[in-house]
Coordinates of C-alpha atoms in Angstrom, one line a residue:
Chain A
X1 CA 0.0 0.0 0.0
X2 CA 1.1 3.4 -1.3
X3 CA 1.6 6.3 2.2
X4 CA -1.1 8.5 -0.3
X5 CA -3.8 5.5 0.0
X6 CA -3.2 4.9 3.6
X7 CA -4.4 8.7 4.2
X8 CA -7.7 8.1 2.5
X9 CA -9.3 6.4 5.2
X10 CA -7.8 9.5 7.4
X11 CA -9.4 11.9 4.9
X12 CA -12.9 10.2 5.0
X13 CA -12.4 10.3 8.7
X14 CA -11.8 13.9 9.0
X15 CA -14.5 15.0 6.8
X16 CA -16.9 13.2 8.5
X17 CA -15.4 14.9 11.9
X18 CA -15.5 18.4 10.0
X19 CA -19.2 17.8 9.3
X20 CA -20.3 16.7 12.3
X21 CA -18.7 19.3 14.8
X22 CA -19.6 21.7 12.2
X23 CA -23.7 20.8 12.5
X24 CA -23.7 20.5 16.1
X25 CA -22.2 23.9 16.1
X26 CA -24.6 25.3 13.9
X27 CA -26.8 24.0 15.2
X28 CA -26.4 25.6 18.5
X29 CA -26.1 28.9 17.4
X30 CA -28.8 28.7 15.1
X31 CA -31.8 27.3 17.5
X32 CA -33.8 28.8 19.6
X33 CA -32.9 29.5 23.2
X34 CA -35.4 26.9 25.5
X35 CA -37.6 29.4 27.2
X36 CA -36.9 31.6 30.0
X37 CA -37.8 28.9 33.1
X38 CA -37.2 31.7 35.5
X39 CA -40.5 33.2 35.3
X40 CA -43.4 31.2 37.8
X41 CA -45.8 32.3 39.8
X42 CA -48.1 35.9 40.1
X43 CA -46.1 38.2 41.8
X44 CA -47.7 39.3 45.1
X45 CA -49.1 43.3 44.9
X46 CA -49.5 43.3 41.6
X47 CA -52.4 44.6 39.5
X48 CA -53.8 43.5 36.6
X49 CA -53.5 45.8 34.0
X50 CA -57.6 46.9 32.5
X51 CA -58.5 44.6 29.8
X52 CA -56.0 42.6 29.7
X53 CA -53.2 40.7 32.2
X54 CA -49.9 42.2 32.9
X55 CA -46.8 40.7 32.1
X56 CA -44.2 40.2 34.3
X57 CA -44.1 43.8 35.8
X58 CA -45.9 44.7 38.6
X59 CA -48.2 47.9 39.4
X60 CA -46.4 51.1 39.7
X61 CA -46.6 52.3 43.5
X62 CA -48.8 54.9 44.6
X63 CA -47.5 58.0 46.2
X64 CA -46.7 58.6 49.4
X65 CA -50.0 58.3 51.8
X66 CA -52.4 57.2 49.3
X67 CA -54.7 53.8 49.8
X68 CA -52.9 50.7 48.2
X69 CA -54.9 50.3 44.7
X70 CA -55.1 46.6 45.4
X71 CA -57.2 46.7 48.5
X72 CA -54.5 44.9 50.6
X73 CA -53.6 48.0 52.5
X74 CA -52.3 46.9 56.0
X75 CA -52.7 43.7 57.2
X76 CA -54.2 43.5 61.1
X77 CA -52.1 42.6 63.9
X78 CA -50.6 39.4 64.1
X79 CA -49.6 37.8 67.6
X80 CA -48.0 34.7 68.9
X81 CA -49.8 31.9 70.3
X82 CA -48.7 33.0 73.7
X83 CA -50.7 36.7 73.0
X84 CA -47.6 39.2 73.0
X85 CA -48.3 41.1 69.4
X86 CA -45.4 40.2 66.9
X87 CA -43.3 43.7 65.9
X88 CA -41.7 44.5 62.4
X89 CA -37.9 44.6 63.0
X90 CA -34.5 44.9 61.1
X91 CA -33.5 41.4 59.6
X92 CA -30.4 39.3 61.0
X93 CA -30.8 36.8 59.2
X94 CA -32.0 34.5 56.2
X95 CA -33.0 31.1 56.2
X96 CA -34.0 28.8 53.5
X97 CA -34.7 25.8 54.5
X98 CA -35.8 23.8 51.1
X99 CA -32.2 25.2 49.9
X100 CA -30.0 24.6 53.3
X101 CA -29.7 28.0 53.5
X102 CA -28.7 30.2 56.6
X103 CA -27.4 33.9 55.8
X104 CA -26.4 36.4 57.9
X105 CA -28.0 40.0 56.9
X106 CA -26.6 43.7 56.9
X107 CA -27.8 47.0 56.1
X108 CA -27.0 48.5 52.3
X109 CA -27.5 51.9 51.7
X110 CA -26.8 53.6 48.4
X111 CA -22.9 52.9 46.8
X112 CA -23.3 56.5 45.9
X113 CA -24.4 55.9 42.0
X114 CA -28.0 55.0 42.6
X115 CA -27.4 50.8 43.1
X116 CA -27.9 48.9 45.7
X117 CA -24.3 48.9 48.1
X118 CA -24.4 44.8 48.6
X119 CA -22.1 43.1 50.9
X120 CA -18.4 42.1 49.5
X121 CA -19.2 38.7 50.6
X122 CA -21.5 36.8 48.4
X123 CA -22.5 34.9 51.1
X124 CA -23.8 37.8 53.0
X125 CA -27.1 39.2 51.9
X126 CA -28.0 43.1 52.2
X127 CA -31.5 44.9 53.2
X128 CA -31.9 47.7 51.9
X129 CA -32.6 50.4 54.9
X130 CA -35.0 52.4 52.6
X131 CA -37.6 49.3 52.7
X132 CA -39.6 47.4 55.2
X133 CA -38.3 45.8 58.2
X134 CA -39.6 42.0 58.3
X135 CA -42.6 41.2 59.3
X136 CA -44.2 44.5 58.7
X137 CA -47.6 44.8 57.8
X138 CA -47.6 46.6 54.7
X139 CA -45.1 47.5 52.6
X140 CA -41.7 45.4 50.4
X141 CA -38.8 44.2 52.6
X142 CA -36.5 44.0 50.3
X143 CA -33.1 42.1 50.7
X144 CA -30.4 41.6 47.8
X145 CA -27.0 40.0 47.2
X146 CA -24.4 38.9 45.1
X147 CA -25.5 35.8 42.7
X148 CA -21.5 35.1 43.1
X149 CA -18.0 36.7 42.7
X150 CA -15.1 35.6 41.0
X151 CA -13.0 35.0 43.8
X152 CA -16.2 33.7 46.4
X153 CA -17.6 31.7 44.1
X154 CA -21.5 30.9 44.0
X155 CA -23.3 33.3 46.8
X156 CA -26.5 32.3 49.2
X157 CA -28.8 33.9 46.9
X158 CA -28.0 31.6 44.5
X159 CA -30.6 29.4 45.5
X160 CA -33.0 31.3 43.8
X161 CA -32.7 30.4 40.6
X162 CA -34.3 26.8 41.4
X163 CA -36.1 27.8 44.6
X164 CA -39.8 26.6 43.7
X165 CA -43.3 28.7 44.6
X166 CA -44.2 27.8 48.3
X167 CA -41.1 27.3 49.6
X168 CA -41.0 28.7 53.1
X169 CA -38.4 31.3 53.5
X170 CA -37.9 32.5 57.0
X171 CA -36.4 36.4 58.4
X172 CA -34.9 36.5 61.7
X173 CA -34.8 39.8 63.3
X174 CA -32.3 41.8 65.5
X175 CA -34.6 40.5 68.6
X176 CA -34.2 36.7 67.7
X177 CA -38.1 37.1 66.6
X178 CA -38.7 34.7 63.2
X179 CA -41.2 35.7 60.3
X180 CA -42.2 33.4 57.6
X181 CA -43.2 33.8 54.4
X182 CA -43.7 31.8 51.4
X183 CA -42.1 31.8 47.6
X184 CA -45.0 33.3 45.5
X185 CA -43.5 34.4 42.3
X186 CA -40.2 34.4 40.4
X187 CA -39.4 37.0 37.3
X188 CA -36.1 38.2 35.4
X189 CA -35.6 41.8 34.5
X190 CA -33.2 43.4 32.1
X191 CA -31.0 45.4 34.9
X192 CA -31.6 48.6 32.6
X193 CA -35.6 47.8 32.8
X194 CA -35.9 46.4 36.4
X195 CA -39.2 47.8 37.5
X196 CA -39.0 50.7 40.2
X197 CA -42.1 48.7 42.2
X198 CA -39.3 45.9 42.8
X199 CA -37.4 48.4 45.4
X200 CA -39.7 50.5 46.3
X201 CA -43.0 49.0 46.3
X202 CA -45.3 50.2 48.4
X203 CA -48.2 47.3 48.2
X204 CA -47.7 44.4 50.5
X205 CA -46.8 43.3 53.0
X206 CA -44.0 41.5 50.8
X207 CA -40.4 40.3 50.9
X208 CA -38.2 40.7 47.7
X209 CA -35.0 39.1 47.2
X210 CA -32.9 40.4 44.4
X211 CA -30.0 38.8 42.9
X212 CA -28.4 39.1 39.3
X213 CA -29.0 36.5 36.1
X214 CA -29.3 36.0 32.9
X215 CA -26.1 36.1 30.6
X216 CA -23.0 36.9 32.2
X217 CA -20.6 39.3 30.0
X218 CA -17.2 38.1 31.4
X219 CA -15.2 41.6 29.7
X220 CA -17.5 43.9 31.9
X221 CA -17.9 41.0 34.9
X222 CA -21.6 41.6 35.0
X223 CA -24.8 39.5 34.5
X224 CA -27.6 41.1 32.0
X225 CA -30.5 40.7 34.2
X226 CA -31.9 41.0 37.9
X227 CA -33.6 38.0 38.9
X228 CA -36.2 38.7 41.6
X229 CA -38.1 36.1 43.9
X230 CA -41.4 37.7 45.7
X231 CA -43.0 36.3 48.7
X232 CA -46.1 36.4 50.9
X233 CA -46.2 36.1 54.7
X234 CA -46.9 32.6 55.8
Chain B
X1 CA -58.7 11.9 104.9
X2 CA -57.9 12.3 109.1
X3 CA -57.5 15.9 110.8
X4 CA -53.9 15.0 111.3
X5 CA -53.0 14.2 107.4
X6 CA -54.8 17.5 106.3
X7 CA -52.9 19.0 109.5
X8 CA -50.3 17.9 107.6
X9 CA -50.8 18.9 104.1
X10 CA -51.0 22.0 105.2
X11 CA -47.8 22.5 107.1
X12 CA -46.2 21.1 103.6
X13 CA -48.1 23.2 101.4
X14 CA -46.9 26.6 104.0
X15 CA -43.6 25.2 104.3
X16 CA -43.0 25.2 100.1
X17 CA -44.8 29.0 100.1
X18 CA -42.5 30.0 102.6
X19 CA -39.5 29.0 100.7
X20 CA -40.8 30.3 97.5
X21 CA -41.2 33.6 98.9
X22 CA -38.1 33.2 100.5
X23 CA -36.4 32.8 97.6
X24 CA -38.4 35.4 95.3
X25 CA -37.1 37.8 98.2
X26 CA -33.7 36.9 98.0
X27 CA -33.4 37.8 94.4
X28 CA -35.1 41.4 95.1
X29 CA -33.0 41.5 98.3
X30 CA -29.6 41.7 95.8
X31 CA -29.3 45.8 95.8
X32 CA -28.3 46.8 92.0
X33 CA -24.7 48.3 92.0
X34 CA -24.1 51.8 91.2
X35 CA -23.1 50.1 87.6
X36 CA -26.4 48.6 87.2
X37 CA -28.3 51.8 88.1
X38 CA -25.9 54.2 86.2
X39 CA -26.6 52.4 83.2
X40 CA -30.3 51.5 83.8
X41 CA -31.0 55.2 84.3
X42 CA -28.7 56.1 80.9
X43 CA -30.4 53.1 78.8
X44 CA -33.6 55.0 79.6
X45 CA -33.0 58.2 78.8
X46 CA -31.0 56.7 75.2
X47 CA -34.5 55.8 74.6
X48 CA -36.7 57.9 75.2
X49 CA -34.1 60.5 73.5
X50 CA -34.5 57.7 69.9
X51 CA -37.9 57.8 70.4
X52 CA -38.3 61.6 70.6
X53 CA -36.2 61.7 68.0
X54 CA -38.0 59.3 65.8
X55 CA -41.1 61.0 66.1
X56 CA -39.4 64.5 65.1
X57 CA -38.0 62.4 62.2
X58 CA -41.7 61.6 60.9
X59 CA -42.9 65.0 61.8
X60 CA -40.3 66.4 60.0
X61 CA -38.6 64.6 57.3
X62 CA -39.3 64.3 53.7
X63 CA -36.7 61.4 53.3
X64 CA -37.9 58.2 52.9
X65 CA -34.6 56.6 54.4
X66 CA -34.6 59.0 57.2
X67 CA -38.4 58.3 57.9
X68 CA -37.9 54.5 58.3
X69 CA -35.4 54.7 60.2
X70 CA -37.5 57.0 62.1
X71 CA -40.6 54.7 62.2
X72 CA -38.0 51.4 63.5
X73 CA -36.4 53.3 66.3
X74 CA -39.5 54.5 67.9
X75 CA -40.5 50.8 67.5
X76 CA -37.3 49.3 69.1
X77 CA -36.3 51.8 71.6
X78 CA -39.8 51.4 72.9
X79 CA -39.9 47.5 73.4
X80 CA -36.2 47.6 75.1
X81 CA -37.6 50.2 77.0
X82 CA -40.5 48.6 78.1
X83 CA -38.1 45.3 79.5
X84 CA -36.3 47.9 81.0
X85 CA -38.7 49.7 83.0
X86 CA -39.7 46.3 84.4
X87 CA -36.1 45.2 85.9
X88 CA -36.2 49.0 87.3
X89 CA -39.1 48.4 89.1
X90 CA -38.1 45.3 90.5
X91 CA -34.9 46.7 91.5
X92 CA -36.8 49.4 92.9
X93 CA -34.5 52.1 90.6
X94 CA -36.5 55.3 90.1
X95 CA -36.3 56.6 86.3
X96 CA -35.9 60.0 85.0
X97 CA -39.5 61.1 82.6
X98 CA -36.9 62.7 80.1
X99 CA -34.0 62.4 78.3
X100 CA -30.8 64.2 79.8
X101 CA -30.5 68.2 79.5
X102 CA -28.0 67.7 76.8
X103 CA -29.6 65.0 74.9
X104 CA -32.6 67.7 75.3
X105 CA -30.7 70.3 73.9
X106 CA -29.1 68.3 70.5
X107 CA -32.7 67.5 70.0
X108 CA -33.7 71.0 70.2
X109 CA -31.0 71.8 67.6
X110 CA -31.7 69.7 64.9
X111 CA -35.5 69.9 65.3
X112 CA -34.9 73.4 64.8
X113 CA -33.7 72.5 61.0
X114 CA -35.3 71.6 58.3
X115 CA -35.3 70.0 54.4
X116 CA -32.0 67.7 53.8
X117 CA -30.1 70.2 56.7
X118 CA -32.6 68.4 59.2
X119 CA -31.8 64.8 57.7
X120 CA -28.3 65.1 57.7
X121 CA -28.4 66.8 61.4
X122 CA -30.3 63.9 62.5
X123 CA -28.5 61.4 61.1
X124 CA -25.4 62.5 62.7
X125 CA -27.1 62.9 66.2
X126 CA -28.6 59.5 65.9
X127 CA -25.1 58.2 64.9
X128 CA -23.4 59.5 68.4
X129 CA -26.6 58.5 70.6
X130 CA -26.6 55.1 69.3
X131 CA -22.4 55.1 69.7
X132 CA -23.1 56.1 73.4
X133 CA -25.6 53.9 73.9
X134 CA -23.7 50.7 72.7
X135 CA -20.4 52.0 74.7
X136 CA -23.1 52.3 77.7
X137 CA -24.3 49.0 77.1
X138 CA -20.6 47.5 77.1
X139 CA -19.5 49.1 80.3
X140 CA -22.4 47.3 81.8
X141 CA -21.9 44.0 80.8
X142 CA -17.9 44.8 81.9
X143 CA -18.6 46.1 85.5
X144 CA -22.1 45.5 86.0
X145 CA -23.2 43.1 89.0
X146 CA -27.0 42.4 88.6
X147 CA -27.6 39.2 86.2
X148 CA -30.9 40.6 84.6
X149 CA -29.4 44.2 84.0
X150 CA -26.9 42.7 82.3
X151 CA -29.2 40.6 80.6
X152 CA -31.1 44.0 79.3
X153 CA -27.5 45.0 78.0
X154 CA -27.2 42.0 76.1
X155 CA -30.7 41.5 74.6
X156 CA -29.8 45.6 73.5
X157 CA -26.4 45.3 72.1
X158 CA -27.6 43.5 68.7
X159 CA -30.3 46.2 68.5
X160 CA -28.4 49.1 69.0
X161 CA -25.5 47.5 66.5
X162 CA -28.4 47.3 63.7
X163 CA -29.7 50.7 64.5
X164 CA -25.9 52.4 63.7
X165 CA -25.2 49.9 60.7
X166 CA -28.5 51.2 59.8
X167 CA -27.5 54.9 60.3
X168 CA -24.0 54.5 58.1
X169 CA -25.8 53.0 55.3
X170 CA -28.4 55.7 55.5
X171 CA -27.6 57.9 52.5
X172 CA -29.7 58.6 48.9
X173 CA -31.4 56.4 47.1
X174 CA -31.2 53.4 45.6
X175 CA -32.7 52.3 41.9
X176 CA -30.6 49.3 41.1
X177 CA -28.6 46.2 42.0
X178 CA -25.6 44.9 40.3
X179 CA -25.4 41.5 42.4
X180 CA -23.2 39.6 40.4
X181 CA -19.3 39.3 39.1
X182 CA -18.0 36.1 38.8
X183 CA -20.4 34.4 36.3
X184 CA -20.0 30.7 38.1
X185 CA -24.2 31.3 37.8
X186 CA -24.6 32.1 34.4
X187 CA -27.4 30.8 32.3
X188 CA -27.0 28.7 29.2
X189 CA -27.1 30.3 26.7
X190 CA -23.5 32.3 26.8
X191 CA -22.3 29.0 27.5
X192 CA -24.0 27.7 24.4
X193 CA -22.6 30.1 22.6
X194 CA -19.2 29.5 23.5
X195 CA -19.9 26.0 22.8
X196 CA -21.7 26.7 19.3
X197 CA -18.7 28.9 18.1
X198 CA -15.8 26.7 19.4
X199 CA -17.5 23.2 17.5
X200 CA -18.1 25.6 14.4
X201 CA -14.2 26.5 14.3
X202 CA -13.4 22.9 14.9
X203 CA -15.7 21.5 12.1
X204 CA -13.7 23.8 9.9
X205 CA -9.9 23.0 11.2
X206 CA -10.9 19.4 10.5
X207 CA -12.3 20.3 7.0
X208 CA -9.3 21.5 6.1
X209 CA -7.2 19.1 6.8
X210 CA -9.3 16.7 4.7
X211 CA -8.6 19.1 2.1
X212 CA -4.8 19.1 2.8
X213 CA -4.9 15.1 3.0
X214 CA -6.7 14.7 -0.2
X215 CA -4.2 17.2 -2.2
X216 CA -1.4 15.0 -0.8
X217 CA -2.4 12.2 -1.8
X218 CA -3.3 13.7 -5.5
X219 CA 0.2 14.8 -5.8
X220 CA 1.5 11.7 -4.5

């Protein structure tokens, strides 16, 4: 056998290699994404839009004062079983039990450009001090953290991606008090689009967890999207 | 049952009373310590100075920030205050009915202000209360003597620490979160892409070479 007839089997080989990896690729590229799972649930507060059912975004807070649109308004009282009424209060921390989770909680102010100053740690999650203490009756609590970081690696709010609707999520606040509430809704936002309800709604009573999602664009180490999980006291 | 086993009951039942009491008095017997009524008097007047304070806030305040923090003190201060005024009465420690002349006066000052002067003022006075109150609180659980005063500092301290993490965070407003730099929990379809474009460039590296093989062997 000649060396140039030994390379025809090599040949056939190669081409067949070429167009395989060469479909799969294309083929990748070229379908369609699978659909957004991130989206469950109806987000708590929310109002329908007339004539027709919103999408994803929920109802644009009233002013300051005004009635909530929804009817909701405050919720009564609650109290333990032992008769001592249960008080809003600052979170400490964050527990999810479906996900193993136990966080520990901090304040986050403004960085100083308008976001949300999270904790370093990704394993730390922030409330932000301009929103509802837990357990208040009326009103978004509304707690955010990193999804990860590059040197932490994946960060407790990373659980939220899977975490499904009535999944009990628990607050513990600064007086060792615990309030539950219950996954109701799950919904990803372009960052540049997230809806101004999802910080400072004033429906409720809610907690909001933010975190980020979506694509990650590893030149400006950013995700494209906010993911945001709603709940519902339990 | 016989006149002497009642007879008997009885003496039981007043002998356990009497060392109930006894004991119930021996805790109330224990005088506080100069400590324990230094700080249970300053603990008092901390909060009724936050929630004076608080109030002014929501009389005052235009701030949303400011206002909540406003709303939670008066909340707190007035549960820690309400444990507190029960081990003072116990301990038979009489209370002031207002805060401290100065703590009067600081109040007076910033209430006098008002739009995002007012805000800033009383964010800075709630920053040194809350830093006296938790150095107050620490002296106590130092030098204090009396278990359940100390108890009052401890079930405070995490409070208080809130209340001044609170009060550093407390500044503009927020309409945005960037929560995310490593990209360990990003969705498929970047990663598909990667994928997509790296088989793509393989497929035609391998094509190629078929091409190279087959010229070869032409030539040959």
């Amino acid at each position: 056998m000649t060396p140039a007839g030994s390379r025809a089997p090599l040949a056939v080989l190669l081409v067949a290699l070429a167009v395989a990896s060469g479909t799969a690729g294309a083929l990748l590229l070229t379908a369609a994404p699978a659909a957004p799972s991130t989206d469950i649930g109806r987000i708590p507060g929310a109002t329908p839009a007339p004539g027709g059912v919103r999408r994803g975004g929920p109802a644009p807070s009233p002013p300051v004062g005004e009635p909530s649109p929804t009817g909701t308004g405050r919720r009564p009282p609650v109290h333990r079983p032992g008769g001592r009424r249960i008080e809003p209060a600052a979170p400490r921390a964050l527990l999810i039990g479906a996900a193993g989770l136990r966080a520990p909680v901090v304040p986050s102010g403004d960085r100083g450009d308008g976001q949300l100053a999270l904790p370093e740690d990704p394993g730390t999650v922030g409330w932000w001090v301009g929103s509802a203490p837990a357990g208040d009756r009326r009103g978004s609590t509304v707690l955010a953290g990193h999804v990860d970081s590059a040197r932490a690696g994946l960060g407790a709010l990373a659980v939220l991606r899977t975490l499904p609707v009535g999944a009990r999520i628990v607050l513990v606040d600064t007086f060792g008090t615990r309030h539950p509430y219950r996954m109701a809704a799950r919904r990803s936002y372009p960052k540049t689009a997230l809806p101004p309800d999802v910080l400072h709604g004033r429906d409720g009573p809610r907690l909001v967890l933010v975190t980020c999602g979506g694509p990650f664009d590893p030149a400006r180490h950013s995700y494209r999207d906010n993911l945001v999980v709603y709940a519902v006291p339990a | 049952m016989t006149l002497a086993r009642r007879l008997s009951l009885l003496a039981g039942a007043a002998t356990l009373a009497c060392a109930t009491v006894g004991l119930f008095s021996g805790i109330a017997a224990a005088a506080p310590s100069g400590q324990d009524r230094t700080f249970l008097v300053a603990a008092h007047q901390s909060n009724l100075t936050e929630i004076a304070a608080g109030k002014a806030a929501l009389q005052k305040s235009s701030n949303g920030v400011v206002r909540r923090h406003g709303q939670l003190f008066i909340r707190d201060h007035t549960r820690l205050d309400a444990d507190l005024r029960k081990v003072a009465d116990d301990l038979d420690v009489d209370l002031p009915s207002q805060p401290s002349a100065a703590q009067r006066a600081t109040l007076a000052s910033v209430s006098a202000k008002s739009g995002s002067a007012f805000d800033a003022a009383w964010l800075s006075s709630q920053l040194a209360g809350h830093r006296q109150a938790k150095a107050a609180g620490q002296r106590e659980l130092a030098q204090g003597s009396d278990a359940r005063v100390k108890q009052l500092a401890t079930a405070a301290a995490p409070v208080i620490q809130m209340h001044l993490d609170m009060l550093e965070q407390a500044t503009g407003s927020v309409g945005g979160v960037a929560a995310g730099s490593g990209g360990q929990a990003a969705t498929r379809p970047a990663a598909r892409t990667a994928l997509g474009t790296t088989l793509l460039a393989l497929g035609g590296l391998l094509a190629a070479g078929a091409v190279v093989l087959t010229r070869r062997r032409r030539t040959a």
